[in-house]
PDB file of C-alpha atoms in Angstrom:
ATOM      1  CA  MET J  20     250.065 -74.021   8.963  1.00 97.00           C
ATOM      2  CA  VAL J  21     252.199 -72.162   6.432  1.00 98.00           C
ATOM      3  CA  SER J  22     252.097 -68.358   6.224  1.00 98.00           C
ATOM      4  CA  ILE J  23     252.810 -67.112   2.692  1.00 98.00           C
ATOM      5  CA  ILE J  24     253.754 -63.415   2.711  1.00 98.00           C
ATOM      6  CA  ILE J  25     253.229 -61.495  -0.528  1.00 98.00           C
ATOM      7  CA  PRO J  26     254.291 -57.818  -0.830  1.00 98.00           C
ATOM      8  CA  VAL J  27     252.525 -55.907  -3.601  1.00 98.00           C
ATOM      9  CA  TYR J  28     253.326 -52.562  -5.168  1.00 97.00           C
ATOM     10  CA  ASN J  29     251.656 -51.690  -8.481  1.00 97.00           C
ATOM     11  CA  LEU J  30     251.479 -55.270  -9.711  1.00 97.00           C
ATOM     12  CA  GLU J  31     248.070 -55.257 -11.374  1.00 97.00           C
ATOM     13  CA  LEU J  32     249.453 -57.248 -14.312  1.00 96.00           C
ATOM     14  CA  TYR J  33     250.810 -60.077 -12.171  1.00 97.00           C
ATOM     15  CA  ILE J  34     249.127 -60.375  -8.776  1.00 98.00           C
ATOM     16  CA  ALA J  35     246.190 -62.471 -10.036  1.00 98.00           C
ATOM     17  CA  SER J  36     248.447 -65.228 -11.393  1.00 97.00           C
ATOM     18  CA  CYS J  37     250.488 -65.087  -8.185  1.00 98.00           C
ATOM     19  CA  LEU J  38     247.397 -65.556  -6.002  1.00 98.00           C
ATOM     20  CA  GLU J  39     246.002 -68.278  -8.267  1.00 98.00           C
ATOM     21  CA  SER J  40     249.205 -70.262  -7.838  1.00 98.00           C
ATOM     22  CA  VAL J  41     248.930 -69.989  -4.053  1.00 98.00           C
ATOM     23  CA  LEU J  42     245.278 -70.941  -3.850  1.00 97.00           C
ATOM     24  CA  ASN J  43     245.930 -73.928  -6.131  1.00 98.00           C
ATOM     25  CA  GLN J  44     248.516 -75.438  -3.776  1.00 98.00           C
ATOM     26  CA  THR J  45     248.054 -79.139  -3.112  1.00 98.00           C
ATOM     27  CA  TYR J  46     248.879 -78.395   0.542  1.00 98.00           C
ATOM     28  CA  LYS J  47     245.815 -76.570   1.872  1.00 97.00           C
ATOM     29  CA  ASP J  48     246.707 -75.504   5.434  1.00 98.00           C
ATOM     30  CA  ILE J  49     247.963 -72.042   4.502  1.00 98.00           C
ATOM     31  CA  GLU J  50     247.286 -68.406   5.262  1.00 98.00           C
ATOM     32  CA  VAL J  51     248.029 -65.899   2.532  1.00 98.00           C
ATOM     33  CA  ILE J  52     249.150 -62.509   3.827  1.00 98.00           C
ATOM     34  CA  VAL J  53     249.001 -59.955   1.025  1.00 98.00           C
ATOM     35  CA  VAL J  54     250.546 -56.581   1.881  1.00 98.00           C
ATOM     36  CA  ASN J  55     249.575 -53.719  -0.419  1.00 98.00           C
ATOM     37  CA  ASP J  56     252.511 -51.352  -0.009  1.00 98.00           C
ATOM     38  CA  GLY J  57     250.757 -48.173  -1.167  1.00 97.00           C
ATOM     39  CA  SER J  58     249.886 -49.266  -4.716  1.00 98.00           C
ATOM     40  CA  THR J  59     248.386 -46.592  -6.971  1.00 98.00           C
ATOM     41  CA  ASP J  60     247.068 -48.963  -9.661  1.00 97.00           C
ATOM     42  CA  SER J  61     244.235 -51.510  -9.478  1.00 98.00           C
ATOM     43  CA  SER J  62     246.175 -54.046  -7.399  1.00 98.00           C
ATOM     44  CA  GLN J  63     243.901 -53.581  -4.359  1.00 98.00           C
ATOM     45  CA  MET J  64     240.737 -54.255  -6.388  1.00 98.00           C
ATOM     46  CA  ILE J  65     242.227 -57.548  -7.588  1.00 98.00           C
ATOM     47  CA  ILE J  66     243.317 -58.483  -4.069  1.00 98.00           C
ATOM     48  CA  ASP J  67     239.840 -57.712  -2.706  1.00 97.00           C
ATOM     49  CA  ALA J  68     238.241 -59.938  -5.335  1.00 97.00           C
ATOM     50  CA  TYR J  69     240.439 -62.845  -4.245  1.00 97.00           C
ATOM     51  CA  CYS J  70     239.668 -62.171  -0.585  1.00 96.00           C
ATOM     52  CA  HIS J  71     235.975 -62.731  -1.344  1.00 95.00           C
ATOM     53  CA  LYS J  72     236.885 -65.927  -3.159  1.00 94.00           C
ATOM     54  CA  ASP J  73     238.995 -67.535  -0.388  1.00 97.00           C
ATOM     55  CA  CYS J  74     238.964 -66.796   3.338  1.00 96.00           C
ATOM     56  CA  ARG J  75     242.594 -67.902   3.718  1.00 97.00           C
ATOM     57  CA  ILE J  76     243.696 -64.557   2.274  1.00 98.00           C
ATOM     58  CA  LYS J  77     244.474 -61.717   4.701  1.00 97.00           C
ATOM     59  CA  ALA J  78     244.642 -58.372   2.904  1.00 97.00           C
ATOM     60  CA  LEU J  79     246.751 -55.710   4.613  1.00 98.00           C
ATOM     61  CA  ARG J  80     247.328 -52.135   3.476  1.00 97.00           C
ATOM     62  CA  LYS J  81     250.062 -49.692   4.395  1.00 97.00           C
ATOM     63  CA  SER J  82     251.705 -46.574   3.034  1.00 97.00           C
ATOM     64  CA  ASN J  83     254.588 -47.177   0.653  1.00 96.00           C
ATOM     65  CA  GLY J  84     257.762 -48.150   2.467  1.00 95.00           C
ATOM     66  CA  GLY J  85     259.461 -50.554   0.098  1.00 94.00           C
ATOM     67  CA  LEU J  86     259.749 -54.309  -0.265  1.00 94.00           C
ATOM     68  CA  THR J  87     261.462 -55.017   3.055  1.00 95.00           C
ATOM     69  CA  SER J  88     258.997 -52.844   4.932  1.00 96.00           C
ATOM     70  CA  ALA J  89     256.083 -54.762   3.393  1.00 97.00           C
ATOM     71  CA  ARG J  90     257.662 -58.140   4.186  1.00 97.00           C
ATOM     72  CA  ASN J  91     258.277 -57.162   7.804  1.00 97.00           C
ATOM     73  CA  TYR J  92     254.716 -55.863   8.134  1.00 98.00           C
ATOM     74  CA  GLY J  93     253.331 -59.114   6.790  1.00 98.00           C
ATOM     75  CA  LEU J  94     255.600 -61.125   9.076  1.00 97.00           C
ATOM     76  CA  SER J  95     254.163 -59.342  12.116  1.00 97.00           C
ATOM     77  CA  TYR J  96     250.713 -60.726  11.212  1.00 98.00           C
ATOM     78  CA  ALA J  97     251.847 -64.282  10.401  1.00 98.00           C
ATOM     79  CA  THR J  98     250.446 -67.029  12.649  1.00 98.00           C
ATOM     80  CA  GLY J  99     251.718 -70.141  10.849  1.00 98.00           C
ATOM     81  CA  GLU J 100     254.487 -72.454  11.978  1.00 98.00           C
ATOM     82  CA  TRP J 101     256.258 -71.921   8.668  1.00 98.00           C
ATOM     83  CA  ILE J 102     257.056 -68.821   6.608  1.00 98.00           C
ATOM     84  CA  MET J 103     257.307 -68.511   2.833  1.00 98.00           C
ATOM     85  CA  HIS J 104     258.089 -65.234   1.068  1.00 98.00           C
ATOM     86  CA  LEU J 105     256.592 -64.843  -2.402  1.00 98.00           C
ATOM     87  CA  ASP J 106     256.995 -61.687  -4.464  1.00 96.00           C
ATOM     88  CA  GLY J 107     253.755 -60.503  -6.027  1.00 97.00           C
ATOM     89  CA  ASP J 108     254.989 -60.839  -9.612  1.00 96.00           C
ATOM     90  CA  ASP J 109     256.203 -64.423  -9.126  1.00 97.00           C
ATOM     91  CA  TRP J 110     254.291 -67.677  -8.730  1.00 97.00           C
ATOM     92  CA  LEU J 111     254.581 -71.183  -7.285  1.00 98.00           C
ATOM     93  CA  ASN J 112     254.208 -74.603  -8.845  1.00 97.00           C
ATOM     94  CA  ASP J 113     251.128 -76.366  -7.458  1.00 97.00           C
ATOM     95  CA  SER J 114     253.102 -78.769  -5.251  1.00 97.00           C
ATOM     96  CA  ALA J 115     255.651 -76.234  -3.954  1.00 97.00           C
ATOM     97  CA  VAL J 116     254.408 -75.943  -0.377  1.00 98.00           C
ATOM     98  CA  GLU J 117     253.783 -79.684  -0.094  1.00 97.00           C
ATOM     99  CA  ARG J 118     257.342 -80.448  -1.248  1.00 96.00           C
ATOM    100  CA  PHE J 119     258.912 -77.969   1.160  1.00 96.00           C
ATOM    101  CA  ILE J 120     256.931 -79.117   4.167  1.00 96.00           C
ATOM    102  CA  ALA J 121     257.556 -82.798   3.407  1.00 96.00           C
ATOM    103  CA  GLU J 122     261.306 -82.166   3.361  1.00 95.00           C
ATOM    104  CA  ALA J 123     261.173 -80.072   6.531  1.00 95.00           C
ATOM    105  CA  GLU J 124     259.139 -82.587   8.481  1.00 95.00           C
ATOM    106  CA  SER J 125     261.074 -85.650   7.332  1.00 95.00           C
ATOM    107  CA  THR J 126     264.439 -84.107   8.287  1.00 93.00           C
ATOM    108  CA  GLN J 127     263.378 -81.868  11.212  1.00 95.00           C
ATOM    109  CA  ALA J 128     264.869 -78.937   9.314  1.00 95.00           C
ATOM    110  CA  ASP J 129     264.350 -75.314  10.306  1.00 96.00           C
ATOM    111  CA  ILE J 130     264.966 -74.100   6.747  1.00 96.00           C
ATOM    112  CA  VAL J 131     264.556 -75.739   3.353  1.00 95.00           C
ATOM    113  CA  ILE J 132     266.078 -73.972   0.327  1.00 94.00           C
ATOM    114  CA  GLY J 133     265.203 -74.930  -3.236  1.00 93.00           C
ATOM    115  CA  GLY J 134     266.170 -74.001  -6.761  1.00 92.00           C
ATOM    116  CA  LEU J 135     264.469 -71.364  -8.906  1.00 93.00           C
ATOM    117  CA  ASN J 136     262.852 -71.152 -12.324  1.00 93.00           C
ATOM    118  CA  PHE J 137     264.028 -67.883 -13.877  1.00 94.00           C
ATOM    119  CA  VAL J 138     261.296 -66.832 -16.311  1.00 93.00           C
ATOM    120  CA  TRP J 139     261.768 -64.183 -18.998  1.00 90.00           C
ATOM    121  CA  HIS J 140     259.069 -63.145 -21.470  1.00 85.00           C
ATOM    122  CA  ASN J 141     260.420 -65.543 -24.107  1.00 88.00           C
ATOM    123  CA  ARG J 142     262.315 -68.246 -22.215  1.00 91.00           C
ATOM    124  CA  ALA J 143     262.838 -69.976 -18.886  1.00 89.00           C
ATOM    125  CA  GLU J 144     265.867 -71.434 -17.142  1.00 92.00           C
ATOM    126  CA  GLN J 145     266.254 -73.578 -14.055  1.00 88.00           C
ATOM    127  CA  VAL J 146     268.826 -72.274 -11.598  1.00 86.00           C
ATOM    128  CA  ILE J 147     269.991 -74.823  -9.042  1.00 87.00           C
ATOM    129  CA  PRO J 148     272.609 -73.269  -6.729  1.00 79.00           C
ATOM    130  CA  PRO J 149     275.699 -75.408  -6.075  1.00 75.00           C
ATOM    131  CA  TYR J 150     274.845 -75.786  -2.397  1.00 76.00           C
ATOM    132  CA  CYS J 151     271.644 -77.634  -3.381  1.00 74.00           C
ATOM    133  CA  ASN J 152     273.693 -80.618  -4.534  1.00 68.00           C
ATOM    134  CA  SER J 153     275.364 -81.445  -1.217  1.00 67.00           C
ATOM    135  CA  ASP J 154     274.963 -81.146   2.531  1.00 78.00           C
ATOM    136  CA  PHE J 155     274.246 -77.522   3.365  1.00 86.00           C
ATOM    137  CA  ASN J 156     277.227 -75.448   4.397  1.00 89.00           C
ATOM    138  CA  LEU J 157     276.956 -71.731   5.206  1.00 92.00           C
ATOM    139  CA  ALA J 158     280.307 -70.982   3.570  1.00 92.00           C
ATOM    140  CA  ASP J 159     279.079 -72.528   0.311  1.00 90.00           C
ATOM    141  CA  TYR J 160     275.852 -70.541   0.591  1.00 91.00           C
ATOM    142  CA  ILE J 161     277.726 -67.258   1.087  1.00 93.00           C
ATOM    143  CA  SER J 162     279.948 -68.101  -1.910  1.00 89.00           C
ATOM    144  CA  SER J 163     276.932 -68.642  -4.159  1.00 86.00           C
ATOM    145  CA  THR J 164     275.486 -66.040  -6.506  1.00 78.00           C
ATOM    146  CA  TRP J 165     271.898 -67.002  -5.644  1.00 80.00           C
ATOM    147  CA  THR J 166     271.029 -66.139  -2.058  1.00 87.00           C
ATOM    148  CA  THR J 167     267.443 -64.935  -2.365  1.00 88.00           C
ATOM    149  CA  LEU J 168     264.920 -65.235   0.454  1.00 92.00           C
ATOM    150  CA  CYS J 169     262.282 -66.442  -1.997  1.00 92.00           C
ATOM    151  CA  GLY J 170     262.327 -70.081  -2.978  1.00 92.00           C
ATOM    152  CA  SER J 171     262.893 -71.135   0.615  1.00 94.00           C
ATOM    153  CA  PHE J 172     260.853 -72.235   3.597  1.00 94.00           C
ATOM    154  CA  GLN J 173     261.645 -71.160   7.172  1.00 97.00           C
ATOM    155  CA  ARG J 174     260.414 -72.067  10.647  1.00 98.00           C
ATOM    156  CA  LYS J 175     258.744 -69.013  12.179  1.00 98.00           C
ATOM    157  CA  ALA J 176     260.130 -69.839  15.635  1.00 98.00           C
ATOM    158  CA  ILE J 177     263.592 -68.805  14.371  1.00 98.00           C
ATOM    159  CA  TYR J 178     262.289 -65.337  13.476  1.00 98.00           C
ATOM    160  CA  ASP J 179     260.541 -65.024  16.829  1.00 97.00           C
ATOM    161  CA  LYS J 180     263.331 -66.316  19.063  1.00 97.00           C
ATOM    162  CA  TYR J 181     266.020 -64.061  17.580  1.00 97.00           C
ATOM    163  CA  ASP J 182     263.789 -61.129  16.554  1.00 97.00           C
ATOM    164  CA  LEU J 183     264.829 -61.383  12.914  1.00 97.00           C
ATOM    165  CA  GLN J 184     263.564 -59.245  10.057  1.00 94.00           C
ATOM    166  CA  SER J 185     264.910 -57.539   6.952  1.00 91.00           C
ATOM    167  CA  PRO J 186     266.667 -54.153   7.316  1.00 93.00           C
ATOM    168  CA  GLU J 187     264.275 -51.561   5.935  1.00 94.00           C
ATOM    169  CA  GLN J 188     266.925 -48.975   5.058  1.00 93.00           C
ATOM    170  CA  ILE J 189     268.196 -51.035   2.106  1.00 92.00           C
ATOM    171  CA  SER J 190     266.436 -52.301  -1.002  1.00 90.00           C
ATOM    172  CA  TYR J 191     269.219 -54.475  -2.418  1.00 92.00           C
ATOM    173  CA  CYS J 192     270.938 -57.483  -0.790  1.00 93.00           C
ATOM    174  CA  GLU J 193     268.310 -57.449   1.966  1.00 94.00           C
ATOM    175  CA  ASP J 194     267.497 -61.117   1.275  1.00 94.00           C
ATOM    176  CA  PHE J 195     271.084 -62.200   1.846  1.00 95.00           C
ATOM    177  CA  HIS J 196     271.326 -60.062   4.981  1.00 96.00           C
ATOM    178  CA  LEU J 197     268.395 -61.942   6.542  1.00 97.00           C
ATOM    179  CA  MET J 198     269.176 -65.427   5.206  1.00 96.00           C
ATOM    180  CA  VAL J 199     272.681 -65.515   6.722  1.00 96.00           C
ATOM    181  CA  ARG J 200     271.152 -64.903  10.127  1.00 97.00           C
ATOM    182  CA  LEU J 201     268.357 -67.415   9.621  1.00 97.00           C
ATOM    183  CA  CYS J 202     270.819 -70.090   8.510  1.00 95.00           C
ATOM    184  CA  HIS J 203     273.189 -69.393  11.393  1.00 96.00           C
ATOM    185  CA  TYR J 204     270.470 -69.761  14.031  1.00 97.00           C
ATOM    186  CA  SER J 205     268.896 -72.854  12.472  1.00 96.00           C
ATOM    187  CA  LYS J 206     269.961 -76.263  13.760  1.00 94.00           C
ATOM    188  CA  ILE J 207     269.276 -78.020  10.460  1.00 94.00           C
ATOM    189  CA  VAL J 208     269.192 -76.454   6.984  1.00 94.00           C
ATOM    190  CA  ARG J 209     268.265 -78.621   4.021  1.00 93.00           C
ATOM    191  CA  SER J 210     268.778 -77.731   0.373  1.00 90.00           C
ATOM    192  CA  ILE J 211     266.916 -79.485  -2.418  1.00 90.00           C
ATOM    193  CA  PRO J 212     267.307 -79.202  -6.206  1.00 90.00           C
ATOM    194  CA  ASP J 213     263.546 -78.889  -6.847  1.00 91.00           C
ATOM    195  CA  CYS J 214     262.634 -75.708  -8.743  1.00 94.00           C
ATOM    196  CA  ASN J 215     259.107 -74.913  -7.528  1.00 95.00           C
ATOM    197  CA  TYR J 216     259.465 -71.126  -7.353  1.00 97.00           C
ATOM    198  CA  ASN J 217     258.976 -69.192 -10.610  1.00 96.00           C
ATOM    199  CA  TYR J 218     261.022 -66.000 -10.521  1.00 95.00           C
ATOM    200  CA  ARG J 219     259.787 -63.510 -13.114  1.00 94.00           C
ATOM    201  CA  GLN J 220     262.569 -61.459 -14.688  1.00 90.00           C
ATOM    202  CA  ARG J 221     261.527 -57.861 -15.360  1.00 74.00           C
ATOM    203  CA  GLU J 222     263.826 -55.080 -16.546  1.00 68.00           C
ATOM    204  CA  THR J 223     262.213 -52.661 -14.065  1.00 58.00           C
ATOM    205  CA  SER J 224     262.797 -54.862 -11.022  1.00 55.00           C
ATOM    206  CA  ILE J 225     265.374 -53.867  -8.403  1.00 51.00           C
ATOM    207  CA  ILE J 226     267.758 -56.701  -9.270  1.00 54.00           C
ATOM    208  CA  HIS J 227     267.957 -55.449 -12.875  1.00 48.00           C
ATOM    209  CA  SER J 228     268.265 -51.752 -11.925  1.00 53.00           C
ATOM    210  CA  TYR J 229     271.728 -51.539 -10.386  1.00 64.00           C
ATOM    211  CA  SER J 230     272.636 -47.991  -9.335  1.00 76.00           C
ATOM    212  CA  SER J 231     274.758 -46.085  -6.836  1.00 85.00           C
ATOM    213  CA  LYS J 232     271.991 -46.684  -4.268  1.00 90.00           C
ATOM    214  CA  THR J 233     271.946 -50.440  -4.799  1.00 91.00           C
ATOM    215  CA  GLU J 234     275.763 -50.504  -4.749  1.00 92.00           C
ATOM    216  CA  ASP J 235     275.768 -48.651  -1.415  1.00 93.00           C
ATOM    217  CA  ASP J 236     273.129 -51.042  -0.064  1.00 94.00           C
ATOM    218  CA  GLU J 237     275.171 -54.073  -1.067  1.00 95.00           C
ATOM    219  CA  LEU J 238     278.414 -52.735   0.392  1.00 95.00           C
ATOM    220  CA  TRP J 239     276.662 -51.812   3.659  1.00 95.00           C
ATOM    221  CA  ALA J 240     275.013 -55.238   3.879  1.00 95.00           C
ATOM    222  CA  TYR J 241     278.328 -57.088   3.573  1.00 95.00           C
ATOM    223  CA  ASN J 242     279.943 -55.018   6.315  1.00 95.00           C
ATOM    224  CA  ASP J 243     276.929 -55.493   8.565  1.00 96.00           C
ATOM    225  CA  ILE J 244     276.853 -59.249   7.947  1.00 96.00           C
ATOM    226  CA  TYR J 245     280.550 -59.454   8.813  1.00 96.00           C
ATOM    227  CA  SER J 246     279.876 -57.567  12.058  1.00 96.00           C
ATOM    228  CA  PHE J 247     277.146 -60.089  12.841  1.00 97.00           C
ATOM    229  CA  LEU J 248     279.443 -63.048  12.099  1.00 97.00           C
ATOM    230  CA  LYS J 249     282.053 -61.481  14.360  1.00 96.00           C
ATOM    231  CA  SER J 250     279.488 -61.126  17.153  1.00 97.00           C
ATOM    232  CA  VAL J 251     278.704 -64.864  16.968  1.00 97.00           C
ATOM    233  CA  ASN J 252     282.377 -65.886  16.641  1.00 97.00           C
ATOM    234  CA  ARG J 253     282.194 -67.123  13.056  1.00 96.00           C
ATOM    235  CA  GLU J 254     284.195 -64.394  11.330  1.00 93.00           C
ATOM    236  CA  ARG J 255     287.365 -66.439  10.784  1.00 92.00           C
ATOM    237  CA  GLU J 256     285.400 -69.384   9.433  1.00 94.00           C
ATOM    238  CA  LEU J 257     283.374 -67.269   6.993  1.00 96.00           C
ATOM    239  CA  ALA J 258     285.558 -64.209   6.355  1.00 95.00           C
ATOM    240  CA  LYS J 259     286.959 -65.455   3.033  1.00 96.00           C
ATOM    241  CA  PRO J 260     283.645 -66.001   1.158  1.00 95.00           C
ATOM    242  CA  MET J 261     282.265 -62.783   2.667  1.00 96.00           C
ATOM    243  CA  ALA J 262     285.368 -60.845   1.597  1.00 96.00           C
ATOM    244  CA  TRP J 263     285.168 -62.259  -1.921  1.00 95.00           C
ATOM    245  CA  ARG J 264     281.553 -61.079  -2.254  1.00 94.00           C
ATOM    246  CA  ALA J 265     282.525 -57.637  -0.983  1.00 95.00           C
ATOM    247  CA  LEU J 266     285.504 -57.437  -3.322  1.00 95.00           C
ATOM    248  CA  LYS J 267     283.323 -58.318  -6.292  1.00 94.00           C
ATOM    249  CA  ALA J 268     280.777 -55.646  -5.311  1.00 93.00           C
ATOM    250  CA  SER J 269     283.448 -52.953  -4.966  1.00 93.00           C
ATOM    251  CA  GLN J 270     285.138 -53.383  -8.359  1.00 92.00           C
ATOM    252  CA  GLU J 271     283.793 -50.075  -9.705  1.00 91.00           C
ATOM    253  CA  MET J 272     285.742 -48.191  -7.021  1.00 92.00           C
ATOM    254  CA  LEU J 273     289.009 -49.476  -8.476  1.00 92.00           C
ATOM    255  CA  LEU J 274     288.342 -47.747 -11.800  1.00 91.00           C
ATOM    256  CA  ASP J 275     287.621 -44.324 -10.279  1.00 93.00           C
ATOM    257  CA  VAL J 276     290.586 -42.528  -8.699  1.00 94.00           C
ATOM    258  CA  ASN J 277     288.144 -40.263  -6.869  1.00 95.00           C
ATOM    259  CA  ARG J 278     286.878 -43.330  -4.997  1.00 95.00           C
ATOM    260  CA  HIS J 279     290.210 -44.915  -4.166  1.00 96.00           C
ATOM    261  CA  GLN J 280     290.167 -43.618  -0.591  1.00 95.00           C
ATOM    262  CA  GLN J 281     286.662 -45.050  -0.199  1.00 94.00           C
ATOM    263  CA  TYR J 282     288.013 -48.386  -1.456  1.00 95.00           C
ATOM    264  CA  ILE J 283     290.901 -48.298   1.009  1.00 95.00           C
ATOM    265  CA  ASN J 284     288.527 -47.572   3.888  1.00 94.00           C
ATOM    266  CA  TYR J 285     286.150 -50.339   2.799  1.00 94.00           C
ATOM    267  CA  MET J 286     288.908 -52.951   2.616  1.00 93.00           C
ATOM    268  CA  SER J 287     289.666 -52.915   6.367  1.00 91.00           C
ATOM    269  CA  TRP J 288     288.986 -56.628   7.015  1.00 91.00           C
ATOM    270  CA  LYS J 289     288.991 -57.819   3.409  1.00 94.00           C
ATOM    271  CA  LYS J 290     292.437 -56.934   2.067  1.00 94.00           C
ATOM    272  CA  GLU J 291     294.104 -60.194   3.088  1.00 95.00           C
ATOM    273  CA  TYR J 292     291.786 -62.025   0.671  1.00 96.00           C
ATOM    274  CA  ILE J 293     292.500 -59.862  -2.395  1.00 96.00           C
ATOM    275  CA  LEU J 294     295.082 -62.149  -4.001  1.00 96.00           C
ATOM    276  CA  SER J 295     292.879 -65.240  -3.629  1.00 96.00           C
ATOM    277  CA  CYS J 296     289.698 -63.554  -4.912  1.00 95.00           C
ATOM    278  CA  PRO J 297     288.308 -65.487  -7.915  1.00 94.00           C
ATOM    279  CA  PHE J 298     286.381 -62.436  -9.130  1.00 94.00           C
ATOM    280  CA  TYR J 299     289.505 -60.288  -9.717  1.00 95.00           C
ATOM    281  CA  ASN J 300     291.863 -60.633 -12.665  1.00 95.00           C
ATOM    282  CA  PHE J 301     295.590 -60.004 -12.307  1.00 95.00           C
ATOM    283  CA  LYS J 302     295.347 -56.280 -13.033  1.00 94.00           C
ATOM    284  CA  GLN J 303     292.537 -55.792 -10.516  1.00 95.00           C
ATOM    285  CA  LYS J 304     294.471 -57.709  -7.862  1.00 96.00           C
ATOM    286  CA  LEU J 305     297.532 -55.536  -8.535  1.00 96.00           C
ATOM    287  CA  MET J 306     295.456 -52.358  -8.215  1.00 96.00           C
ATOM    288  CA  ALA J 307     293.672 -53.524  -5.072  1.00 96.00           C
ATOM    289  CA  TRP J 308     296.888 -54.718  -3.406  1.00 96.00           C
ATOM    290  CA  SER J 309     298.701 -51.477  -4.191  1.00 96.00           C
ATOM    291  CA  LEU J 310     295.852 -49.348  -2.807  1.00 95.00           C
ATOM    292  CA  THR J 311     295.632 -51.316   0.430  1.00 95.00           C
ATOM    293  CA  HIS J 312     299.419 -51.437   0.964  1.00 94.00           C
ATOM    294  CA  GLY J 313     300.267 -47.761   0.557  1.00 93.00           C
ATOM    295  CA  VAL J 314     301.405 -47.883  -3.082  1.00 94.00           C
ATOM    296  CA  SER J 315     298.401 -46.139  -4.607  1.00 94.00           C
ATOM    297  CA  ILE J 316     300.500 -44.687  -7.464  1.00 95.00           C
ATOM    298  CA  VAL J 317     300.361 -48.125  -9.119  1.00 94.00           C
ATOM    299  CA  ALA J 318     296.558 -48.149  -9.140  1.00 94.00           C
ATOM    300  CA  ARG J 319     296.354 -44.529 -10.341  1.00 94.00           C
ATOM    301  CA  THR J 320     298.773 -45.276 -13.162  1.00 94.00           C
ATOM    302  CA  ILE J 321     296.779 -48.307 -14.324  1.00 93.00           C
ATOM    303  CA  VAL J 322     293.559 -46.255 -14.322  1.00 92.00           C
ATOM    304  CA  ALA J 323     295.250 -43.442 -16.272  1.00 92.00           C
ATOM    305  CA  LEU J 324     296.609 -45.858 -18.893  1.00 90.00           C
ATOM    306  CA  ARG J 325     293.201 -47.505 -19.164  1.00 87.00           C
ATOM    307  CA  ASN J 326     291.512 -44.133 -19.704  1.00 84.00           C
ATOM    308  CA  MET J 327     294.081 -43.156 -22.355  1.00 83.00           C
ATOM    309  CA  ALA J 328     293.450 -46.402 -24.236  1.00 77.00           C
ATOM    310  CA  HIS J 329     289.691 -45.839 -24.181  1.00 74.00           C
ATOM    311  CA  HIS J 330     290.060 -42.332 -25.592  1.00 69.00           C
ATOM    312  CA  LYS J 331     292.157 -43.386 -28.587  1.00 62.00           C
TER     313      LYS J 331
END
């Protein structure tokens, strides 16, 4: 059986189409765990109506705690052999579950990762991460832009054996934080180019609302992932792609002299990868190198000249 976990918070406009897509799956042995995370709109009424329509739906309610809290709550009730995470404003193609389980069973994989259909109000685009076109490699996965938990299929035994769940204190980069651990502990990870997950793009969603909080979450997640990789003796193997992600996420610090000390502190294990970072141009590499090698006057001068040019 496949447990599909759906967190819901004020999604009255979308949850019906999400649930329809799940109930229409060609693979029928599923349980649908819908977690209402303290919605104040009519989401619960819609969920209740679908519960009466199909007994495979389990409707759970909790006070608002955020996306990761809702996912973890749903996971604690899951009884299937397989886990799928589906956000309540997204939807699946009818054969999504069947395709994932066929790949998992034919290859004995613990995780299957697919591509995504990014859907805006006026257009759609298929996004097939580079690691979907070759044998799965965790370094390639870490180097990729698209590391979402959704659009993948995981064996529940991995969660149970290693007591894995998403960190509830962050609301950004929590998918990546969990997926690195899941991939590390899995014996076989398969990636397929099929795009069976439809990822609705909304301006109000967390991924499109970058702020100081989401920046802090991302920076914390990368440090915590590195600590995990160190604990399982994979830090040297995976330090470079992890450092590159962290360097990219910390670019704003370079442009603010008041945050230069924060940048220096954050670069503890990453500074040796500054010059090879593909996300930094020459000027950024010069600033970053000077800050992390005790020549901060160079970085301050570049920022001052940049500010003067902008004020002309």
